[in-house]
Coordinates of C-alpha atoms in Angstrom, one line a residue:
X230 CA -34.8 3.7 -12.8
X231 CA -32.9 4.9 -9.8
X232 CA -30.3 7.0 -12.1
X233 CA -30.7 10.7 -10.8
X234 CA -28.4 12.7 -8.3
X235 CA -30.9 12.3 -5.6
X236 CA -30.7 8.6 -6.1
X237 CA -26.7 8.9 -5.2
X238 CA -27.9 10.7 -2.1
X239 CA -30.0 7.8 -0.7
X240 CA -27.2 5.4 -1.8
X241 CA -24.4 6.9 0.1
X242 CA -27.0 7.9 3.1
X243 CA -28.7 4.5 3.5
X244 CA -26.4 1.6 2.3
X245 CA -22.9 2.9 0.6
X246 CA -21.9 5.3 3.1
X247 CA -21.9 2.0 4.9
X248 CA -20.0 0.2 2.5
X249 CA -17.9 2.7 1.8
X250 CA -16.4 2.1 5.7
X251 CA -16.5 -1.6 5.1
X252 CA -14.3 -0.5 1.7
X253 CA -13.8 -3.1 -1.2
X254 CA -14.8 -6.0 1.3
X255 CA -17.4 -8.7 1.0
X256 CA -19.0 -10.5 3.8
X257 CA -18.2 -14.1 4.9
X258 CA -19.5 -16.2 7.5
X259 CA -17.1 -17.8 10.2
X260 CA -17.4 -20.1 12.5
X261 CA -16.6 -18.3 15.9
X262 CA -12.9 -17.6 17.0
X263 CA -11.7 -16.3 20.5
X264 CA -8.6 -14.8 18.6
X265 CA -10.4 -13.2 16.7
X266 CA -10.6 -9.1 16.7
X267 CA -13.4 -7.4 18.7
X268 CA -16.8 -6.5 16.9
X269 CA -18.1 -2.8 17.5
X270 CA -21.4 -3.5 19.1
X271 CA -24.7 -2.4 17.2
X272 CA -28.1 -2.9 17.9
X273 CA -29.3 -3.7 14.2
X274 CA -28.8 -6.9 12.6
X275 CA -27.1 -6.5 9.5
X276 CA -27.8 -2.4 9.3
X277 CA -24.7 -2.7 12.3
X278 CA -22.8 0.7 13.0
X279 CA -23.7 2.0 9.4
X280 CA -25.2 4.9 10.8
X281 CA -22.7 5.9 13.6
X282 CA -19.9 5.4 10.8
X283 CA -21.7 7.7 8.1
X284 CA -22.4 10.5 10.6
X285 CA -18.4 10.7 11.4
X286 CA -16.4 8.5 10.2
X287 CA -13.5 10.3 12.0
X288 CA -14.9 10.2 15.3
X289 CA -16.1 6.4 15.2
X290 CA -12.9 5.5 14.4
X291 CA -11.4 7.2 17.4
X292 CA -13.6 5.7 19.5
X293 CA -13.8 2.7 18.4
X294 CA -9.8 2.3 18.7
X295 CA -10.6 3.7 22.3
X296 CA -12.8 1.4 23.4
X297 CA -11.6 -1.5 21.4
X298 CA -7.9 -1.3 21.1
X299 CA -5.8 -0.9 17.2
X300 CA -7.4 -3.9 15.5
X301 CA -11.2 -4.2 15.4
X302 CA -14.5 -5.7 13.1
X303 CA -17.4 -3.5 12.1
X304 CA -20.9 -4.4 10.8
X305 CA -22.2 -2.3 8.5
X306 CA -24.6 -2.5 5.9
X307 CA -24.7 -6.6 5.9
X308 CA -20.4 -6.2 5.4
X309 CA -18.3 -7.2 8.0
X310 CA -14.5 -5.1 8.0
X311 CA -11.7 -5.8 9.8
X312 CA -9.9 -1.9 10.7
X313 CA -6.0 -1.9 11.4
X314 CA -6.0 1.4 12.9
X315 CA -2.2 2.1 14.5
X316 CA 1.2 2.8 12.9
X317 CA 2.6 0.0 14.5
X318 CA 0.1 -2.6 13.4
X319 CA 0.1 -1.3 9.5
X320 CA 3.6 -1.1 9.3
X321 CA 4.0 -4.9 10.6
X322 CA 1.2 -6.0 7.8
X323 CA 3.6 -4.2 5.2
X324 CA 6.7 -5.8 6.1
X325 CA 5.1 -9.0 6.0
X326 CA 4.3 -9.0 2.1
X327 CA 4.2 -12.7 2.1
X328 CA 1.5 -13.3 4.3
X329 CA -0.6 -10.0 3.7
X330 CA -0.7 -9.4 0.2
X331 CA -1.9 -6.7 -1.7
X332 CA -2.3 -8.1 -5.7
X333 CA -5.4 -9.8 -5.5
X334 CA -7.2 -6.9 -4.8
X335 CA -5.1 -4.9 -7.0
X336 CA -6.6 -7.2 -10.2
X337 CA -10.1 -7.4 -8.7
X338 CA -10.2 -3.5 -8.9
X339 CA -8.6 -3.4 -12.3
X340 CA -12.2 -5.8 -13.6
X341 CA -14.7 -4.3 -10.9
X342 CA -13.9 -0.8 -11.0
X343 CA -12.4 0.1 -14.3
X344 CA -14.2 -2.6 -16.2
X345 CA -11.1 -4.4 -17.6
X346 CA -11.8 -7.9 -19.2
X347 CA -11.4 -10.6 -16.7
X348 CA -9.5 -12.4 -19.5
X349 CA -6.5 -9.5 -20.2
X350 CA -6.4 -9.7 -15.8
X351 CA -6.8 -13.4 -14.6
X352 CA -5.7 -15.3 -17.8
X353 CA -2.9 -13.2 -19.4
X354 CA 0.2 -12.6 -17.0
X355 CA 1.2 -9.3 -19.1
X356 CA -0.6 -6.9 -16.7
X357 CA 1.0 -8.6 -13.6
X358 CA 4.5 -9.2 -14.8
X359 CA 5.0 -6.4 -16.7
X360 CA 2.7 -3.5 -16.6
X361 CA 2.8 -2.9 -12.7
X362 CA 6.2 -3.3 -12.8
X363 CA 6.9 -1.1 -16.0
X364 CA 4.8 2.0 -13.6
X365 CA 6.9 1.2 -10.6
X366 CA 10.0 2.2 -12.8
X367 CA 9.0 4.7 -15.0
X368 CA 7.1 6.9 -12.1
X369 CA 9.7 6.2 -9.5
X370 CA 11.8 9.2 -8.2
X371 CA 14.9 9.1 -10.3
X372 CA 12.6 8.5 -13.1
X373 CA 10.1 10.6 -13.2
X374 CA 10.8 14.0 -14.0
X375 CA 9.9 14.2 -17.8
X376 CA 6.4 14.1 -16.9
X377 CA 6.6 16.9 -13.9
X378 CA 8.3 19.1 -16.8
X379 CA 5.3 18.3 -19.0
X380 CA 2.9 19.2 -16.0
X381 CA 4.4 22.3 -15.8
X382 CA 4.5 22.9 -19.1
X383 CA 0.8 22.2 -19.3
X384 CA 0.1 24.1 -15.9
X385 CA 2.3 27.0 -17.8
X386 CA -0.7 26.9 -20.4
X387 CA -3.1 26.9 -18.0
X388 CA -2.1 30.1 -16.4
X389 CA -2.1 31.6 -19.4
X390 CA -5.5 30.8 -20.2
X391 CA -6.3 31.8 -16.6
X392 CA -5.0 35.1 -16.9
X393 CA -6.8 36.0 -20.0
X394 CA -10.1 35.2 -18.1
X395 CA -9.4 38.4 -15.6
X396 CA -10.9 41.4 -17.0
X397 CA -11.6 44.5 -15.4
X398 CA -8.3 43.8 -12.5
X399 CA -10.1 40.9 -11.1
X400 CA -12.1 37.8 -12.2
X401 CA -15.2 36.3 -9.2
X402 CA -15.2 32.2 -9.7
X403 CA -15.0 28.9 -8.2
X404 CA -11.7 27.3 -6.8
X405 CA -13.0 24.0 -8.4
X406 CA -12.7 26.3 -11.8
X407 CA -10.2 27.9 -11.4
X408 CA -7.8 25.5 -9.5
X409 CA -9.6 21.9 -9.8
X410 CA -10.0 22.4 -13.9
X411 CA -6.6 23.6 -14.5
X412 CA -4.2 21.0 -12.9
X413 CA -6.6 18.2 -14.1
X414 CA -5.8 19.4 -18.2
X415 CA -2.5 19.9 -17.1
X416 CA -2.2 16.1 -15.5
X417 CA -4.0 15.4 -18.9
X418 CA -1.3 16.8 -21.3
X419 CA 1.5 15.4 -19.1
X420 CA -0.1 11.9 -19.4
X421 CA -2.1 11.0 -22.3
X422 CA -0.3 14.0 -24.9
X423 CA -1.5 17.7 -25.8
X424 CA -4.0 15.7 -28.7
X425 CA -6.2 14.4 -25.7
X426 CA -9.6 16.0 -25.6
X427 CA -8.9 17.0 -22.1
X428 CA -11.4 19.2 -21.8
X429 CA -14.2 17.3 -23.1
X430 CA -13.4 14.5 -20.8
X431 CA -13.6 16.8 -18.2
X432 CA -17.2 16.5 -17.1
X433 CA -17.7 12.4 -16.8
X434 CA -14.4 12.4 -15.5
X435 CA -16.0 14.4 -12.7
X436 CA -19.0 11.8 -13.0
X437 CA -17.0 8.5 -12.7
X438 CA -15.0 9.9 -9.8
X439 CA -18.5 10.9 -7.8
X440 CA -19.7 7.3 -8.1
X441 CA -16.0 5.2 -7.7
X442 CA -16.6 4.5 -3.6
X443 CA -19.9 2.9 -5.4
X444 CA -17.9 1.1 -7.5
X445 CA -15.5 -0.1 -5.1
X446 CA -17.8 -1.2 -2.6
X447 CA -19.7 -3.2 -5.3
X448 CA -23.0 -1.4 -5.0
X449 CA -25.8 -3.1 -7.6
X450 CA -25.5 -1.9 -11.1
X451 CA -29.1 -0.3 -10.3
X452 CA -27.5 2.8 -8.3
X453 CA -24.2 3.5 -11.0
X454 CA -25.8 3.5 -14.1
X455 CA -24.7 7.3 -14.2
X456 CA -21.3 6.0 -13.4
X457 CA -21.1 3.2 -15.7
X458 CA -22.4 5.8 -18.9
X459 CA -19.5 7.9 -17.4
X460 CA -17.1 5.4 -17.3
X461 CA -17.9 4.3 -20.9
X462 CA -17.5 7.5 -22.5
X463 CA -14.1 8.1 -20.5
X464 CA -13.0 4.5 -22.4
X465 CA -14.8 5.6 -25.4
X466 CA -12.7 8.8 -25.6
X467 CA -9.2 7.1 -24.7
X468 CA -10.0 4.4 -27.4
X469 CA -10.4 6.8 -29.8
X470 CA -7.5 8.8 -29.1
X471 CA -5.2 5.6 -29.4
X472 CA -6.7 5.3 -33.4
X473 CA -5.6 8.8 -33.8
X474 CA -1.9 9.0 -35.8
X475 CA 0.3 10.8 -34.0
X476 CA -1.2 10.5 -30.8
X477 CA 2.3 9.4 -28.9
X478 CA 3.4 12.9 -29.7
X479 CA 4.2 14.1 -26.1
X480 CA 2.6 11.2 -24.6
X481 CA 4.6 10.1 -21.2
X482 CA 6.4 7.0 -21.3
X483 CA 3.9 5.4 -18.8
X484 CA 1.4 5.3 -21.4
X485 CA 3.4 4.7 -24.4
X486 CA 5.5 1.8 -23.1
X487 CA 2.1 0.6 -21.8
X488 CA 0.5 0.5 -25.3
X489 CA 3.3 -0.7 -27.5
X490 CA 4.0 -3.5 -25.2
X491 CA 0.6 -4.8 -24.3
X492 CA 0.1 -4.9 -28.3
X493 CA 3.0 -6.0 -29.4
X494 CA 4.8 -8.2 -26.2
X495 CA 2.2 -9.5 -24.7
X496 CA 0.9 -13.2 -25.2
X497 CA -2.6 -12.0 -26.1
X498 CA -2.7 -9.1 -28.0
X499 CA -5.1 -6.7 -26.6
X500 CA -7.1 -4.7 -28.0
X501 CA -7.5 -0.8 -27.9
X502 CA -10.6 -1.2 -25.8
X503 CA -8.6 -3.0 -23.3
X504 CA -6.2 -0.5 -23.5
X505 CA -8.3 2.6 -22.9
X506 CA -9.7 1.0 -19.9
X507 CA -6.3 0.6 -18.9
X508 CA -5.2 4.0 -19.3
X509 CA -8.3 5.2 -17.4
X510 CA -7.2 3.8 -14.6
X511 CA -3.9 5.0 -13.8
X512 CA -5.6 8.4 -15.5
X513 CA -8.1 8.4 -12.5
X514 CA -5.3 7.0 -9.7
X515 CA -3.3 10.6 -11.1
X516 CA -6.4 13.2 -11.4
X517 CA -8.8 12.0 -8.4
X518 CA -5.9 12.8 -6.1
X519 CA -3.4 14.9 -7.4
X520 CA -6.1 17.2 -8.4
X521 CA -8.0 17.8 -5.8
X522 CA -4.9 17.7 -2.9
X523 CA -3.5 20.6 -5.1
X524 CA -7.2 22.0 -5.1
X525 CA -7.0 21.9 -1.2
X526 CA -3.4 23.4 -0.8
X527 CA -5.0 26.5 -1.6
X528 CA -8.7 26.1 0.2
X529 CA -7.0 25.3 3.4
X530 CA -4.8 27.9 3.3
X531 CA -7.2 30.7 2.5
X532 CA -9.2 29.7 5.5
X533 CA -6.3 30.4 7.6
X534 CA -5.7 33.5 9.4
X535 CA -2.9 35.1 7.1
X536 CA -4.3 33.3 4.2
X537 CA -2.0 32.7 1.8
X538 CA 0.5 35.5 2.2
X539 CA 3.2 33.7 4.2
X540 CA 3.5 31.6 1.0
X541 CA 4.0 34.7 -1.1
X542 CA 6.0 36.2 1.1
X543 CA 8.1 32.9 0.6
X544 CA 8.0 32.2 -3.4
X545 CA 8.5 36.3 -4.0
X546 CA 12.0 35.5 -2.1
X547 CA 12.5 32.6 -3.6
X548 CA 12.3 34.4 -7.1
X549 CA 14.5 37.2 -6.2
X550 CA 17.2 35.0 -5.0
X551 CA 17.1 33.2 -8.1
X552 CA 17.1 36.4 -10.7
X553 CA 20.0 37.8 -8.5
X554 CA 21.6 34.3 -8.8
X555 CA 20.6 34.0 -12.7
X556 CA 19.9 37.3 -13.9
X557 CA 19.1 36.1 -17.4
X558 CA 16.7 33.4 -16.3
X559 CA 12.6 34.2 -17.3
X560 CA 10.4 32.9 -15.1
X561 CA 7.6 34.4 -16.8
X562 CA 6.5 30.6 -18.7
X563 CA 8.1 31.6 -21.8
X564 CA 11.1 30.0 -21.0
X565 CA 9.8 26.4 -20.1
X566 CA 13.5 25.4 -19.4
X567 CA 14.4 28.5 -16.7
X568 CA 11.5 28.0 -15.1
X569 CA 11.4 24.5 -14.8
X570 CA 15.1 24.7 -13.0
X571 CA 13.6 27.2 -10.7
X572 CA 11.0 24.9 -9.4
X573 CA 13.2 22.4 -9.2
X574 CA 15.7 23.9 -7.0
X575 CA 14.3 27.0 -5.2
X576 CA 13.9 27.0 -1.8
X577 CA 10.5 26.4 -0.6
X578 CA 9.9 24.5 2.5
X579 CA 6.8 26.1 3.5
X580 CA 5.2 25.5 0.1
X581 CA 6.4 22.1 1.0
X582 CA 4.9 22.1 4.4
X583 CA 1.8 22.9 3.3
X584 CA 1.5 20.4 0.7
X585 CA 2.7 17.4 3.0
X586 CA 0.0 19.3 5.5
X587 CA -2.6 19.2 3.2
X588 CA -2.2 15.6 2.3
X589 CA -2.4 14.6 5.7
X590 CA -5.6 16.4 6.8
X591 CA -7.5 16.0 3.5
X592 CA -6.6 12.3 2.9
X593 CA -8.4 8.8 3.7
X594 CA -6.8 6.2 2.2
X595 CA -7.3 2.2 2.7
X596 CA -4.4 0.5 1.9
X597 CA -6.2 -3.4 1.4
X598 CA -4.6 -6.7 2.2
X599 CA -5.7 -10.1 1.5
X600 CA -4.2 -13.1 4.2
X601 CA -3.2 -15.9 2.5
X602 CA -2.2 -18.6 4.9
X603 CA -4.2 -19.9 7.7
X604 CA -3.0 -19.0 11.5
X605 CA -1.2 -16.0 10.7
X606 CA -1.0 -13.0 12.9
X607 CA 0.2 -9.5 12.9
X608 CA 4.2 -8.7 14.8
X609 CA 2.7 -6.9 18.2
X610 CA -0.8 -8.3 18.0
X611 CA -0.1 -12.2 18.7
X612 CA -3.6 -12.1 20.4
X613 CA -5.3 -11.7 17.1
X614 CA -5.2 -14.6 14.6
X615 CA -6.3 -14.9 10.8
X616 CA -7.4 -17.0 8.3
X617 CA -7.2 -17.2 4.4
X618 CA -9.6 -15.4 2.3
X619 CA -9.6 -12.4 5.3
X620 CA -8.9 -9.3 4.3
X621 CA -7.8 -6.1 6.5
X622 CA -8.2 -3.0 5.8
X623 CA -5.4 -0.5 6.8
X624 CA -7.0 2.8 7.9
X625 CA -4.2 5.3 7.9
X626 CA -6.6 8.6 8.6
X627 CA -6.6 6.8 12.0
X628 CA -2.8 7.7 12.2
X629 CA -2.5 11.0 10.5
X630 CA -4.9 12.1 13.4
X631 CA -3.5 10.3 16.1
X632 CA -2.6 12.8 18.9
X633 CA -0.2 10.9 20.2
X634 CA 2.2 11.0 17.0
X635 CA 0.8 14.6 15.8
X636 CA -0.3 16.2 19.3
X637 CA -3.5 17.3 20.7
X638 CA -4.0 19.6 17.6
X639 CA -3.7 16.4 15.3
X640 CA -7.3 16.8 13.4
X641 CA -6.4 20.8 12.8
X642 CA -5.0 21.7 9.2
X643 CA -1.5 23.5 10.4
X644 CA 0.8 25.1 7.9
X645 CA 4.4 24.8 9.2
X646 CA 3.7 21.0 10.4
X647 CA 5.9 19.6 8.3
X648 CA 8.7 22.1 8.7
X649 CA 12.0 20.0 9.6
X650 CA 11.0 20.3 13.4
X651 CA 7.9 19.4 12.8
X652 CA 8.2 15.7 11.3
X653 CA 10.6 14.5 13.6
X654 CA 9.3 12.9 17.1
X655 CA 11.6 13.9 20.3
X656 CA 13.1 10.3 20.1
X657 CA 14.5 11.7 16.4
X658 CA 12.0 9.2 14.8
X659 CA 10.3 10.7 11.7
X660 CA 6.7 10.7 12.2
X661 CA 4.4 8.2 10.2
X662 CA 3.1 9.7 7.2
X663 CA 1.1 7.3 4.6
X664 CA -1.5 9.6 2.2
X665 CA 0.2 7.4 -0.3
X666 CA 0.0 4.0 1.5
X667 CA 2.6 1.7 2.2
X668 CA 4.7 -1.7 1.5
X669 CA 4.1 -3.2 -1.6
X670 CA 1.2 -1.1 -2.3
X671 CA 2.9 2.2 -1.7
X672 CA 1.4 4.7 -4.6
X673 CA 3.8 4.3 -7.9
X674 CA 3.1 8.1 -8.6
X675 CA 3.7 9.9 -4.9
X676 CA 6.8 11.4 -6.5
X677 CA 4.6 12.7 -9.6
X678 CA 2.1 13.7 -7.6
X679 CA 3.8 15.9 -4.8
X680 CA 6.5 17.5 -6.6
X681 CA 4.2 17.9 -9.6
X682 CA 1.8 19.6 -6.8
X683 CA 4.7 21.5 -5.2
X684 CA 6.0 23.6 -8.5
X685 CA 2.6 23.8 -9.7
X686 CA 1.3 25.7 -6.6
X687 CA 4.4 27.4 -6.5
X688 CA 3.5 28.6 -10.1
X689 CA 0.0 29.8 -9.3
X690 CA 1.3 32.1 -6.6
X691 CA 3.8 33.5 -8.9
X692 CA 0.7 34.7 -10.9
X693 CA -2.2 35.4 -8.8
X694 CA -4.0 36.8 -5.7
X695 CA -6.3 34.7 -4.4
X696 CA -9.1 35.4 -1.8
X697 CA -12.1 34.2 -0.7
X698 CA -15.3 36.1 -2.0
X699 CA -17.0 38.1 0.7
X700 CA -20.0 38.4 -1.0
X701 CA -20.3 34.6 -0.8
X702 CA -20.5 32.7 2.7
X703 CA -17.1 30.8 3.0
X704 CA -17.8 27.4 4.0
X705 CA -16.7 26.0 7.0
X706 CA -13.4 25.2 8.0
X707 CA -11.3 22.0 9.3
X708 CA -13.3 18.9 8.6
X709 CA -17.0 20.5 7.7
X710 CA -15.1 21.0 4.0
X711 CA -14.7 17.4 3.3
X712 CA -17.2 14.8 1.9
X713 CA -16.6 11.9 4.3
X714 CA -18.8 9.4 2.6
X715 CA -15.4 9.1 0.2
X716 CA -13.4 7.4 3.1
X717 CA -10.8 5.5 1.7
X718 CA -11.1 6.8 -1.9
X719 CA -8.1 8.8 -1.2
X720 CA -8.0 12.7 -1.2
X721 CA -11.8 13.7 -0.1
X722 CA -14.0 16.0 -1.9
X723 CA -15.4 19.7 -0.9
X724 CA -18.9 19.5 0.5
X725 CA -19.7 22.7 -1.5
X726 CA -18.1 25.0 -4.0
X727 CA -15.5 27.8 -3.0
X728 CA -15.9 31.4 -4.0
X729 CA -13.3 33.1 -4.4
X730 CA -11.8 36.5 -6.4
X731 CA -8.6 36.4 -8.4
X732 CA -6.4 39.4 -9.6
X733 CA -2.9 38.9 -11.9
X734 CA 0.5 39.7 -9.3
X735 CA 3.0 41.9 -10.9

């Protein structure tokens, strides 16, 4: 049985790194249409551009759009995908909602991916009309800020333990251990409560994630058995947890509300099975990105030239305006409440910078839409017409390294990017920017995710020098660091783990 890590390997090298370009799509036969959008030629039948599109992902898609124009079809691995790869076009297919609609592949996720009964998502209106909405509200930005005061509460922990681990002035590890483990506990207690086995879930958390563009592309059961064993023990665990008294204790609203209403308001009562899938999947929308984007705010930064100590430079002034300001206030983490109003208000725009930077390099999201009338066609494109049942795949890596919006240095990781000058075009336009996606399906927690990200960086350079080992070869820098075969998952994965050396600040 085709079940170890070297079977993953020939699944995302022969036929998923395929399907992860053709993302979440399914192939349909047409009869032929001149308004149709250009197919990429390829020279195999039904193999297509599967292997240009593995190789480099980013530079097929600029070429493609070169040679082809914004809107354009790829074969690959038996799949045909039609790419929307401009600004322009992807904000017309979110302003028109009614036409280009995001839900049905929102609920064919939920079963597919995260293994929810198709009876709680296609014959029970609860998760629809009430859950989706209930995350809008309780993670939108006015909202939202219990649970980044629980992150950092958590995140506070974290240091701690962190600290303890330096011995001897200095401590030789992993960034995926010492930055990667952290934030996800800390997204953990902020989410689920402090009860949560966040550690133990740690490792087929790590597994599911590996094999999700699998999942989403639908690959045969034969090459995710790993994944589906990982995903059962994650529901396993959160079912557990939800038969534990007192597990609401610091539990954040989003889960809570979730529970109580989906067993108590909703026509069909559902189960705690149902739930915990439930809960897995807004736990892995929040850890599989904010995680790792937090994980490359730091990785990118060390490779730079200064490394990280413009950001020192900025959080150390940052902290002695504010004791001058509040000479009483501890922003040591024992007082959760001063240092929580700190983050909150200090002045940090290169911290901010780099973390809007970081999303925008390290990012590949597909924002999906399903057309559901006949004859319709997108503002700006009118030679392209489509049909019910197509689906269009918004690529928005396309625009965050489009030279034309970000400059000729568009695919190089840049620090002070996002700096006020830096997001505004000359015509006083703010430049596109969608790691989160867009419209309808705009990410709930992008307001959880990059303040939470923001103060929690901002903590860890309070409390530690960070530098890349030298007795370790540093991997490469700009894109050799990320896994491409995850395009479209959202934030990308290291191609190999980052040594580094860590000592406490004063």
């Amino acid at each position: 049985m085709l079940d170890s890590s070297s079977s993953l390997t020939l699944a995302k090298t022969t036929a998923a790194g395929a399907v992860v370009a053709g993302y979440y799509y399914y192939a349909k036969t047409r009869k032929s249409n001149s308004r149709r959008p250009p197919v990429v030629p390829y020279a195999i039948p039904w193999l297509g551009s599967a292997i240009a599109l593995g190789k480099d992902p980013d530079a097929f898609f600029h070429d493609a759009r070169e040679k082809y124009g914004d809107i354009f079809t790829v074969q690959a691995a038996g799949v045909r995908s039609t790419y929307v790869t401009s600004a322009s076009a992807i904000s017309a297919i979110y302003r028109n909602s009614k036409s280009f609609v995001f839900t049905p592949k929102r609920l064919e996720f939920s079963v597919n991916i995260f293994d929810l009964p198709r009876s709680i998502v296609y014959d029970n209106d609860y998760l629809k009309e009430t859950i989706f909405p209930m995350t809008y509200r309780v993670l939108a930005a006015a909202n939202v800020a219990p649970m980044i005061d629980a992150l950092v509460m958590h995140a506070v922990d974290g240091v701690k333990e962190l600290r303890s681990k330096i011995t001897g002035g200095q401590w030789a590890t992993t960034l995926e251990e010492f930055a990667h483990k952290p934030i996800y506990k800390a997204i953990s207690g902020s989410m689920v409560g402090p009860r949560f086995p966040a550690e133990k879930s740690y490792d087929p958390f790590l597994v599911f994630d590996e094999y999700f563009p699998l999942f989403a592309a639908g690959a045969p059961a034969l090459f995710v058995q790993k994944g589906i064993r990982a995903r059962t023990q994650l529901i396993d665990m959160f079912e557990e947890y939800l038969g534990t008294p007192g597990w609401e204790e610091g539990a954040a609203e989003l889960i809570t509300a979730m529970v109580d209403g989906a067993r108590n308001e909703s026509n069909q009562s559902w189960t705690d099975r149902e739930l915990a899938a439930a809960i897995n999947s807004d736990f892995w929308a929040a850890n599989s990105n904010m995680s790792w984007g937090f994980f490359w705010c730091i990785n990118l930064m060390l490779h730079e030239p200064q490394s990280l100590a413009p950001l020192y430079e900025e959080v150390d002034a940052a902290r002695d305006l504010w004791s001058k300001a509040h000479p009483n206030a501890d922003l040591s983490g024992e007082s959760l409440t001063d240092l929580a109003e700190f983050l909150s208000n200090a002045s940090l725009p290169l911290i901010t910078s780099v973390v809007s930077e970081t999303l925008r390099v390290s990012s590949s999201s597909f924002s999906i839409r399903a057309v559901v009338e006949d004859g319709v066609s997108i503002n700006g494109y009118p030679q392209f017409e489509f049909s019910k049942g197509d689906v269009l795949i918004c690529q928005a890596r396309s625009v965050h390294l489009d030279q034309e919006i970000y400059g000729p240095d568009a695919a190089v990781f840049k620090p002070d990017r996002f700096l006020d000058s830096g997001i505004v075009t000359e015509g006083g336009m703010h430049r596109p920017f969608l790691p989160f996606g867009g419209g309808v399906s705009k990410c709930d927690g992008r307001h959880y995710a990059s303040k939470g990200c923001k103060f929690v960086f901002a903590l860890f350079l309070l409390n530690f020098d960070i530098k890349l080992d030298p007795a370790h070869d540093a991997p490469a820098s700009g894109s050799a660091l990320f896994d491409m075969t995850r395009i479209g998952s959202g934030v990308l994965h290291p191609t190999k783990p980052t040594h580094i050396i860590v000592s406490r600040r004063k």
